[in-house]
Coordinates of C-alpha atoms and ligand atoms in Angstrom, one line a residue:
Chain E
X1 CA 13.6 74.8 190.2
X2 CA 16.3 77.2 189.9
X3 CA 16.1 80.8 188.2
X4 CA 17.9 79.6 185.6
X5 CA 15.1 76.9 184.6
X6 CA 12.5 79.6 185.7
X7 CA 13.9 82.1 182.7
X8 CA 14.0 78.7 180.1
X9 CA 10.4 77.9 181.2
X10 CA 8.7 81.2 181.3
X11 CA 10.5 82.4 178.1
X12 CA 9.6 78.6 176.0
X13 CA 5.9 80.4 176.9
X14 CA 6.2 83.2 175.6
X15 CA 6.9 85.6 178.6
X16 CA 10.0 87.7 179.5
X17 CA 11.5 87.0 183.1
X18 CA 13.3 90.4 183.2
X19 CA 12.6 94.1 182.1
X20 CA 14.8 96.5 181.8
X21 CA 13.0 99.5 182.6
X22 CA 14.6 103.0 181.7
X23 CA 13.2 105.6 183.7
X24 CA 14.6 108.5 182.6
X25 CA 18.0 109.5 180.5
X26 CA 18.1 112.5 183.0
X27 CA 21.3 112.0 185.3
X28 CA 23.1 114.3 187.5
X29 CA 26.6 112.8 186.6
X30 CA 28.6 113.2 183.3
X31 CA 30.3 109.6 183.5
X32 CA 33.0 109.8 179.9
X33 CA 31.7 106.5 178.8
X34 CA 27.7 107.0 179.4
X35 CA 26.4 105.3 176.1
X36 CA 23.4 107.5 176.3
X37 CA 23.3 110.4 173.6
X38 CA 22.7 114.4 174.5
X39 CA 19.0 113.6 173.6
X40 CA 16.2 113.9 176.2
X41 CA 12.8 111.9 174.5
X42 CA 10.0 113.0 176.8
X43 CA 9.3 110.7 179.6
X44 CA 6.4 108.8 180.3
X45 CA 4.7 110.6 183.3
X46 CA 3.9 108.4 186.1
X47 CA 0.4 107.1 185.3
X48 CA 1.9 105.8 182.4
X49 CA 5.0 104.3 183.8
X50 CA 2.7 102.7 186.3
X51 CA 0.7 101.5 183.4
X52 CA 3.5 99.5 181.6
X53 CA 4.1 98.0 185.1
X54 CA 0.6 96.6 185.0
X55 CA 1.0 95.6 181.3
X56 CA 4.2 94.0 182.5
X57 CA 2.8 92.1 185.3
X58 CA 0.2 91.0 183.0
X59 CA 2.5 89.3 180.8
X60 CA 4.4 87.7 184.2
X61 CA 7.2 88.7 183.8
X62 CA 8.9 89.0 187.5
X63 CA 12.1 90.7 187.8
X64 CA 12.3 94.5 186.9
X65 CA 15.4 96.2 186.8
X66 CA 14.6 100.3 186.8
X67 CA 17.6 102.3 185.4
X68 CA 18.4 105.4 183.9
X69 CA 19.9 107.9 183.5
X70 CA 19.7 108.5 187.1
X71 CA 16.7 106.9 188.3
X72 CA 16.7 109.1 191.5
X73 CA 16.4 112.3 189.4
X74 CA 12.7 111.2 188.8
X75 CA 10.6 113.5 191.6
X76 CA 7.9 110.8 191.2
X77 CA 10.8 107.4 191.7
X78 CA 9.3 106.5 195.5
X79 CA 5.6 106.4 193.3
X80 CA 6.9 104.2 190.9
X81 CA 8.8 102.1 193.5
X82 CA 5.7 101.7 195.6
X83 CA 3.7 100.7 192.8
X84 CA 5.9 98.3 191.5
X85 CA 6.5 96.6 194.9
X86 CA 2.8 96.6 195.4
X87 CA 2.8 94.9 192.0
X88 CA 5.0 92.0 193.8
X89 CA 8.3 92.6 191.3
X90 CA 11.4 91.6 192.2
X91 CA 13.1 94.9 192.1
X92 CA 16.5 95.6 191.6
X93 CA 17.6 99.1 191.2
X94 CA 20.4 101.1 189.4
X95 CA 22.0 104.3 190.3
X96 CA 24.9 105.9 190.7
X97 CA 23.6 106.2 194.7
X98 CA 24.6 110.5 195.1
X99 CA 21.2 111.2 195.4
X100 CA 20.1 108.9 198.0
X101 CA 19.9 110.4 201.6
X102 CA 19.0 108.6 204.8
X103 CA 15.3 109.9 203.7
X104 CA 15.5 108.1 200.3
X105 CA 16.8 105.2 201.9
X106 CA 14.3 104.6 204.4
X107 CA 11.5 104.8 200.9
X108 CA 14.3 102.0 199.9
X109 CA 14.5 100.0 202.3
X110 CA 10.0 100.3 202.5
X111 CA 9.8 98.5 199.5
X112 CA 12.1 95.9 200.3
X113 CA 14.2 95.5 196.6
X114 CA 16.4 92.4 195.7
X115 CA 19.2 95.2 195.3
X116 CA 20.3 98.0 194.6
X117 CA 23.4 98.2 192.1
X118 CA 25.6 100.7 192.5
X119 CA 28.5 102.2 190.2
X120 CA 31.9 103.1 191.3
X121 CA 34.8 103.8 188.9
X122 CA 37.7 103.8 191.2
X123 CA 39.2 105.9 194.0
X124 CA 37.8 109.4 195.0
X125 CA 40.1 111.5 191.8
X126 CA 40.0 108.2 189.4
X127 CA 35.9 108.4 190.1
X128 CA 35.5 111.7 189.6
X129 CA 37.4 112.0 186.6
X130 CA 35.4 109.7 184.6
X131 CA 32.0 111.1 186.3
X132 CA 33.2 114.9 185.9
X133 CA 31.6 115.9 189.1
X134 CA 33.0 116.7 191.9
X135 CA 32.0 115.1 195.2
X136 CA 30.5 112.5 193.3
X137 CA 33.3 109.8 195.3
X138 CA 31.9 111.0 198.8
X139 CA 27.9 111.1 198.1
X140 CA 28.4 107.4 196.5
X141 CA 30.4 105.8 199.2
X142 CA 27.9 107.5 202.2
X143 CA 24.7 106.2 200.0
X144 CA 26.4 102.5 200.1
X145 CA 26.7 102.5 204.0
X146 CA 23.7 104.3 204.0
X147 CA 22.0 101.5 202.4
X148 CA 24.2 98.9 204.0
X149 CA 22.7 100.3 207.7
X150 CA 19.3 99.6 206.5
X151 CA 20.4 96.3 205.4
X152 CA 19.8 96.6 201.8
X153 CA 21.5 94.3 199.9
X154 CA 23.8 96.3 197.3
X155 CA 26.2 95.3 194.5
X156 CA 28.6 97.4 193.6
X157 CA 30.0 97.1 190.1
X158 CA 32.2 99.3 187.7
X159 CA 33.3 99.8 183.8
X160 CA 36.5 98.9 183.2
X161 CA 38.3 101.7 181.5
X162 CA 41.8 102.8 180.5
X163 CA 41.4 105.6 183.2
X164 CA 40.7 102.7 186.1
X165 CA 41.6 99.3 185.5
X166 CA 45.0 99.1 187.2
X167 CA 43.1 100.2 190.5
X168 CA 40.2 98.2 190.1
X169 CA 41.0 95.3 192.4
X170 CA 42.2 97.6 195.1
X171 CA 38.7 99.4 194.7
X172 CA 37.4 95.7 194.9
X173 CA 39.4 94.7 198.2
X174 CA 37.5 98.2 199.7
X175 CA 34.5 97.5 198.6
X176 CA 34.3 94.2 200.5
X177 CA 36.0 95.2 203.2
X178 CA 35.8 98.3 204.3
X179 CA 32.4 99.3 202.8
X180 CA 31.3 95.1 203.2
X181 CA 29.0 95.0 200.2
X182 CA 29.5 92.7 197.0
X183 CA 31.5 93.5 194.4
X184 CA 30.1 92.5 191.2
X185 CA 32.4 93.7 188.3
X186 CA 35.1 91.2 187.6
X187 CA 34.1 90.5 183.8
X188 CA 31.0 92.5 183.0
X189 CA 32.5 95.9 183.1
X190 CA 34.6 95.4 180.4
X191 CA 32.6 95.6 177.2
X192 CA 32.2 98.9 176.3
X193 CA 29.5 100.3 173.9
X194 CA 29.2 102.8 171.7
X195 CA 27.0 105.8 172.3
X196 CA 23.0 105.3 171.2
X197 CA 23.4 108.2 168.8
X198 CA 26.0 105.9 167.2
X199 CA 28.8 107.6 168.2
X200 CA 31.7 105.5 169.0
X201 CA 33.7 107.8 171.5
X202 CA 33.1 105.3 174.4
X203 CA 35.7 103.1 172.8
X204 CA 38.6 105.4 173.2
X205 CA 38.3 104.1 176.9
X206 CA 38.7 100.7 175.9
X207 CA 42.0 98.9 177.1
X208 CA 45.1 98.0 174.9
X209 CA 45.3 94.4 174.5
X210 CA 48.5 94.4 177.2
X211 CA 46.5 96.4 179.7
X212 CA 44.1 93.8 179.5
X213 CA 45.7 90.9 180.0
X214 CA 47.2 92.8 183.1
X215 CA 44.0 93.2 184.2
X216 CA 42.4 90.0 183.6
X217 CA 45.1 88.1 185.5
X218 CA 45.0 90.3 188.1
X219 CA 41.6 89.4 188.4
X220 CA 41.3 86.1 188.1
X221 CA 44.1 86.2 190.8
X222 CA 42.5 88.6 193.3
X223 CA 39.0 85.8 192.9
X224 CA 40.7 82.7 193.0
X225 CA 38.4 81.5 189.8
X226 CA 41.4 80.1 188.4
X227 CA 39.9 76.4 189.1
X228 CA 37.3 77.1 187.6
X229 CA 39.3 77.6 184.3
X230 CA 37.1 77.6 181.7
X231 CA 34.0 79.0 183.8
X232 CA 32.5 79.5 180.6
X233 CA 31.0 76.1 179.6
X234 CA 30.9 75.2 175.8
X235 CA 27.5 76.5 175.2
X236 CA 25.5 73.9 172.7
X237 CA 25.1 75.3 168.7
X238 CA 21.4 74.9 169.2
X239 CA 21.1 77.1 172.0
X240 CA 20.1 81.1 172.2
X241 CA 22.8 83.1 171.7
X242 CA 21.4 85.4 174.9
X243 CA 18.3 86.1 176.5
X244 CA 17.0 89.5 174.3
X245 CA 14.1 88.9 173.0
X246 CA 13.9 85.4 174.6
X247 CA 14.2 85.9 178.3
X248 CA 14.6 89.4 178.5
X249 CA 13.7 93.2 177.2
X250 CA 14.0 96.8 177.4
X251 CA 11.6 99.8 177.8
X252 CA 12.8 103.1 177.3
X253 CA 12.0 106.5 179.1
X254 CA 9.4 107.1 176.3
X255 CA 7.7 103.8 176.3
X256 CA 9.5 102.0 173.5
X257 CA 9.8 98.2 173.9
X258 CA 13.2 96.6 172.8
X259 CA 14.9 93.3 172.9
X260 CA 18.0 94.9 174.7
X261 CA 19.7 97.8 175.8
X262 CA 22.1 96.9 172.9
X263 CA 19.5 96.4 170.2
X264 CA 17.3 99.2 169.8
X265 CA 14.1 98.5 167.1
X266 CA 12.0 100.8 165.6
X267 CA 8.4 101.1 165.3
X268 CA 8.1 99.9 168.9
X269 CA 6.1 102.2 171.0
X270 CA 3.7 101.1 173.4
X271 CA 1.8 104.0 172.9
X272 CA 0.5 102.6 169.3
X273 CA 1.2 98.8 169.5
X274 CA 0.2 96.1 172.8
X275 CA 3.7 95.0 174.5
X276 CA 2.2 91.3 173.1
X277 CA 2.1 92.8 169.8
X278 CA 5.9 93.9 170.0
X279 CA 7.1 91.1 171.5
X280 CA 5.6 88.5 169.6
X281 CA 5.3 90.0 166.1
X282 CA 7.6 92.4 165.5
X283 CA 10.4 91.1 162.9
X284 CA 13.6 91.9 165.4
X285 CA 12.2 90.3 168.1
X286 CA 11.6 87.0 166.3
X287 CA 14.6 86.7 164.1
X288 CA 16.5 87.2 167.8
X289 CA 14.5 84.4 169.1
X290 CA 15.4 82.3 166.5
X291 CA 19.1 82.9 166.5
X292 CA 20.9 80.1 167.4
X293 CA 24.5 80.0 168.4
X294 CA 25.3 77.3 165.3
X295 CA 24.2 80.1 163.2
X296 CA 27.5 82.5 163.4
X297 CA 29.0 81.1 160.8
X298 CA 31.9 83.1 161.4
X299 CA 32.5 81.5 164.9
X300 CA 31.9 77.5 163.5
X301 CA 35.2 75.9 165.2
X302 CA 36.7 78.9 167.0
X303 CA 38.9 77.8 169.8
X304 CA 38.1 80.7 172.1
X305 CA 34.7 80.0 172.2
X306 CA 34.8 79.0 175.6
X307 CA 36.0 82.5 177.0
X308 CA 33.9 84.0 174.9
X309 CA 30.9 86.4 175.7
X310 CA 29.1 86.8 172.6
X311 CA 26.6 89.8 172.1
X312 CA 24.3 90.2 168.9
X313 CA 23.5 93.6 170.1
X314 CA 27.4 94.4 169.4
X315 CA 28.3 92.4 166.3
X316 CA 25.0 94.5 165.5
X317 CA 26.6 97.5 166.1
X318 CA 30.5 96.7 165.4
X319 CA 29.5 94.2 162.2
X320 CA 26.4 95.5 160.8
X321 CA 24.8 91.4 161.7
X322 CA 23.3 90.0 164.4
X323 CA 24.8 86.3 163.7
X324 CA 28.4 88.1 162.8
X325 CA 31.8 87.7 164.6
X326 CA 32.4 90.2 167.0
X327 CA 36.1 91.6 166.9
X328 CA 36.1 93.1 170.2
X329 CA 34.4 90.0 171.7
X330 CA 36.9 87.8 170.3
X331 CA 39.8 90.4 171.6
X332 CA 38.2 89.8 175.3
X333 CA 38.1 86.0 174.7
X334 CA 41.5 86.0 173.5
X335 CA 42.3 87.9 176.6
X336 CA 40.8 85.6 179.2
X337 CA 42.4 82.8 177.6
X338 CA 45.9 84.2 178.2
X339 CA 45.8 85.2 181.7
X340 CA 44.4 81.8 182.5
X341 CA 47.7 80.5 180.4
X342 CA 49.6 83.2 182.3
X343 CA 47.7 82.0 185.5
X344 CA 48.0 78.5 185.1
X345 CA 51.8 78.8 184.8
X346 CA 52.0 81.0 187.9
X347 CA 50.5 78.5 189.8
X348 CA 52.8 75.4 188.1
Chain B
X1 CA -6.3 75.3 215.0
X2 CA -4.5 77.0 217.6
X3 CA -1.4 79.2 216.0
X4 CA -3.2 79.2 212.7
X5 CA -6.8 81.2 214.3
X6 CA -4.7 84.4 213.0
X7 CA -4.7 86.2 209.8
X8 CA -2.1 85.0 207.7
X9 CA 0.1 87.5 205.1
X10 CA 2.1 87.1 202.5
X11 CA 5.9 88.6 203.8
X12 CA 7.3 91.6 202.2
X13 CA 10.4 90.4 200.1
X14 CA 9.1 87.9 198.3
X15 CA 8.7 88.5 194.5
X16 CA 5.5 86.0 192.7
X17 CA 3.1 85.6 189.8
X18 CA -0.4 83.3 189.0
X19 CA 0.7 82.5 185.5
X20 CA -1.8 79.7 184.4
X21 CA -2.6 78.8 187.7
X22 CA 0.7 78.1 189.0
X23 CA 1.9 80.3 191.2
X24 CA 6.1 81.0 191.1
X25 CA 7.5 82.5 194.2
X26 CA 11.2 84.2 194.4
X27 CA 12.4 84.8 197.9
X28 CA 15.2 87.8 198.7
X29 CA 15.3 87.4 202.1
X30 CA 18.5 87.2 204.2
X31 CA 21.9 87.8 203.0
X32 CA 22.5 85.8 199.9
X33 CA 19.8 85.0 197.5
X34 CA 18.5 82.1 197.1
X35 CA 18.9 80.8 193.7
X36 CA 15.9 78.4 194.4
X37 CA 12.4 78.9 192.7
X38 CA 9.1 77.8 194.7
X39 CA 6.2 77.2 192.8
X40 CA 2.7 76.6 193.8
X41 CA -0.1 74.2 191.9
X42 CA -3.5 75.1 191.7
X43 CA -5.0 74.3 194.5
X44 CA -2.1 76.4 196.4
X45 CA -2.8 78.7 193.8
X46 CA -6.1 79.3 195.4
X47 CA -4.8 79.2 198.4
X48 CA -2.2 81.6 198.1
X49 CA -4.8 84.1 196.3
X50 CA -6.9 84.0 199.8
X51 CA -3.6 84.4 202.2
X52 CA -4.2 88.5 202.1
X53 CA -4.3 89.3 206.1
X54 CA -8.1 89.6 205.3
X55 CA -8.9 86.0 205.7
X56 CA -8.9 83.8 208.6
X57 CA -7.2 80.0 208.2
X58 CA -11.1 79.2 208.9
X59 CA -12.6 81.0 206.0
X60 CA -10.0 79.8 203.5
X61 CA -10.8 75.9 204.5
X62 CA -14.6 77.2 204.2
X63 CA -13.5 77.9 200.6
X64 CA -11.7 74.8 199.8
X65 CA -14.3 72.8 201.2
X66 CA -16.8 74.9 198.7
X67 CA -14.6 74.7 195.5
X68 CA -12.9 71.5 195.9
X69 CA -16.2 69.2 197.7
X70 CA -13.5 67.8 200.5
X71 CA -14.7 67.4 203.8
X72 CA -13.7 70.2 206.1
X73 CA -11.1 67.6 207.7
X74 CA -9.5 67.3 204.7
X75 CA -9.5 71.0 203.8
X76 CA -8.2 71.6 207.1
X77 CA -5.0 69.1 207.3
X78 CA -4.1 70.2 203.1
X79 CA -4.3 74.2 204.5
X80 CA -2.1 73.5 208.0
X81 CA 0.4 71.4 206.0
X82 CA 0.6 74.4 203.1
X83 CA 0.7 76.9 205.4
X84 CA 3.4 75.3 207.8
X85 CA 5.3 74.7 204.7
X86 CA 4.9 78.6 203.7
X87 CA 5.8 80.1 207.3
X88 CA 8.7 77.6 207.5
X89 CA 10.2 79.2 204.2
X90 CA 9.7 82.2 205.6
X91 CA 6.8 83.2 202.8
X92 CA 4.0 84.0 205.0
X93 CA 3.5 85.4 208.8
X94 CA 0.7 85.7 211.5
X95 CA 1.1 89.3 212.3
Ligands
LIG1 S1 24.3 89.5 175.0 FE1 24.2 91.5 174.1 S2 22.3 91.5 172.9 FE2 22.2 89.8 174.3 S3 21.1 90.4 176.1 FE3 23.3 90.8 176.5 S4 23.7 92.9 175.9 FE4 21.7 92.3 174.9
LIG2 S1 33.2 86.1 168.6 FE1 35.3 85.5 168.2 S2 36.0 84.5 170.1 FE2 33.8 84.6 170.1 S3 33.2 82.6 169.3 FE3 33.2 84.1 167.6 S4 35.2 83.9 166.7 FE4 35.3 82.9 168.7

């Protein structure tokens, strides 16, 4: 079975594969595009953190992803890391890396994650410009060979952003050779969302449709996937439109359970209501589960289909509907599919 | 039983869960992750439960010979052939 079937079976039973677990909202960087709000909630201490681990174990789900904020800002992370290796998760972690010394790393490398994912927005003044710290470049890049000498498996991935794209693939060439880790941002980093207060300022970073095609090509050129041209297959209409609520969820600092990071429910706290309660009853979660890709009406016939990533969570947000067209994701399909035109008659 | 008189363990980076009875194993070892899923049935299920460092290869046939009424023969060759299996995958050790 592959993991792919694993997530189908597990979640046509009822039970989540993945958790996105936010630890805390606390971070020591200032990153431009952070869709976090100024708001702190009050986070769960770390009985109770380890107690959604045990209700989340119960439930079988298997892969935990702990995020943040800055995961590494929690005092009591190595705890919780412990705990939730002992609880025999696969664990994959996400930071920013500044705070990990060779003394973190060695708590790492003790609980033996799948691996650690690691954000890096460009060279040392492009980096620091969108994190607004200084030295931030220098502590990330040491915590990566850090890791790497304990032989931790780390991914390094980025956001692509008007302040970074053109020197993304240069950044990609160092990371896998000179730092020799993956790189893992060639199409995920580019959607951008809007802040959780609702504030939209994290779209003033998104590229121009030009820059993006620039990008995109370069890309697809730098990775060679230009055989693969359309990677995306054409998904089925009675298929899930994505895994929240289905395959996958969210738990926030405070203990409230969502479908996704992108789709935030109310009335949702794990505090007053049993995760199987949430998950099973609660009207978001099953009018997401029964969402069905024939159902965007919208998108009945769209030739770009194929490059296209849709999200719910932002027709949600852009759209005010779940089962809506999404303008920006159309503007990144519509992007893909030139610069594999573009491509294509390169290669002719 | 020769290599197997020690106390078997489960390895460290190895991510699993019962769920029904079934046990579903998710390896990270090594430098690219395997994208393959192991699972176990029941009886490996049980099996599986008892692999803890705690119990000898001779008390765990003991146990299947107790739950499942096989002769200790049998119980014997089903737990060598699971646990070779196992080790060769790289899921369990003899510390
Ligand atoms: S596609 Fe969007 S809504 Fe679905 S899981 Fe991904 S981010 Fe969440
Ligand atoms: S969101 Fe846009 S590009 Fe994507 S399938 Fe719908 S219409 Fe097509």
């Amino acid at each position: 079975m592959t993991q792919h079937e694993l997530r189908l079976r597990l979640a046509r039973r009822g039970i989540p594969w993945t958790c996105l677990f936010e630890l805390t909202y606390r971070c020591n960087l200032q990153c431009v595009h952070c869709y976090l709000g100024t708001n702190n909630p009050k986070e769960m201490n770390t009985d109770e953190v380890c107690g959604v681990l045990d209700t989340l174990k119960q439930v079988g789900c298997i892969s935990l992803i702990l995020s943040g904020g800055e995961i590494f800002a929690r005092k009591d992370i190595v705890k919780i890391l412990q705990y939730a290796r002992a609880s025999h998760f696969a664990l994959r972690l996400f930071t920013n890396g500044t705070l990990i010394d060779r003394a973190m790393a060695e708590a790492i490398a003790q609980v033996k994650p799948w691996v650690v994912e690691i954000s890096l927005y460009g060279f040392r003044d492009v980096h620091e410009q969108v994190t607004r710290v200084k030295g931030s470049f220098d502590d990330t890049v040491r915590a990566i060979e850090i890791l790497r000498g304990r032989q931790i498996r780390v991914y390094v991935k980025s956001v692509v952003m008007k302040q970074n794209w053109a020197e993304l693939p240069g950044l990609q060439q160092y990371v896998q050779r000179k730092l020799k880790v993956q790189w893992r941002s060639i199409d995920g980093g580019l959607q951008i969302s809007p802040c959780d207060n609702g504030s939209k300022r994290p779209f003033l970073f998104r590229l121009s449709d030009r820059q993006l095609e620039k990008y995109m090509l370069a890309a697809l050129t730098l990775n060679k996937t230009a055989k693969r041209n359309p990677e995306i297959r054409a998904a089925g209409e009675n298929e899930h439109v994505c895994g929240a609520a289905f395959t996958a969820c969210n738990i926030t600092p405070s203990g409230e359970l969502n479908p996704c990071l992108q789709i935030r429910a109310k009335d949702n706290s794990l505090k007053s209501k049993s995760f199987t309660e949430i998950w099973q009853e609660h009207p978001l979660f099953r009018q997401l589960r029964s969402l069905r890709r024939g159902d965007r009406q919208e998108c009945l016939g769209c030739k770009d289909s194929v490059h296209c990533f849709l999200c719910p969570g932002m027709a949600l947000i852009e759209r005010g509907s779940l089962s809506a067209r999404s303008p920006e994701a159309c503007r990144l399909a519509r992007g893909w599919k030139n610069a594999y035109r573009l491509l294509d008659k390169h290669l002719a | 039983m020769g290599k197997l008189r020690v106390f078997p363990q489960k390895t460290r980076d190895l991510a699993w869960r019962i769920i029904d009875d079934e046990t579903i194993l998710l390896s990270f070892r090594g430098k690219r992750v395997r994208d393959v899923v192991y699972t176990l049935n029941s009886t490996a299920t049980y099996i599986w439960k008892l692999i803890d460092g705690k119990h000898s290869p001779e008390d765990i046939a003991g146990r299947i010979v107790d739950k499942y009424g096989i002769s200790p023969r049998v119980a014997l060759a089903k737990l060598r052939a699971l646990m070779k299996d196992l080790s060769g995958r790289g899921y369990i050790y003899y510390p």
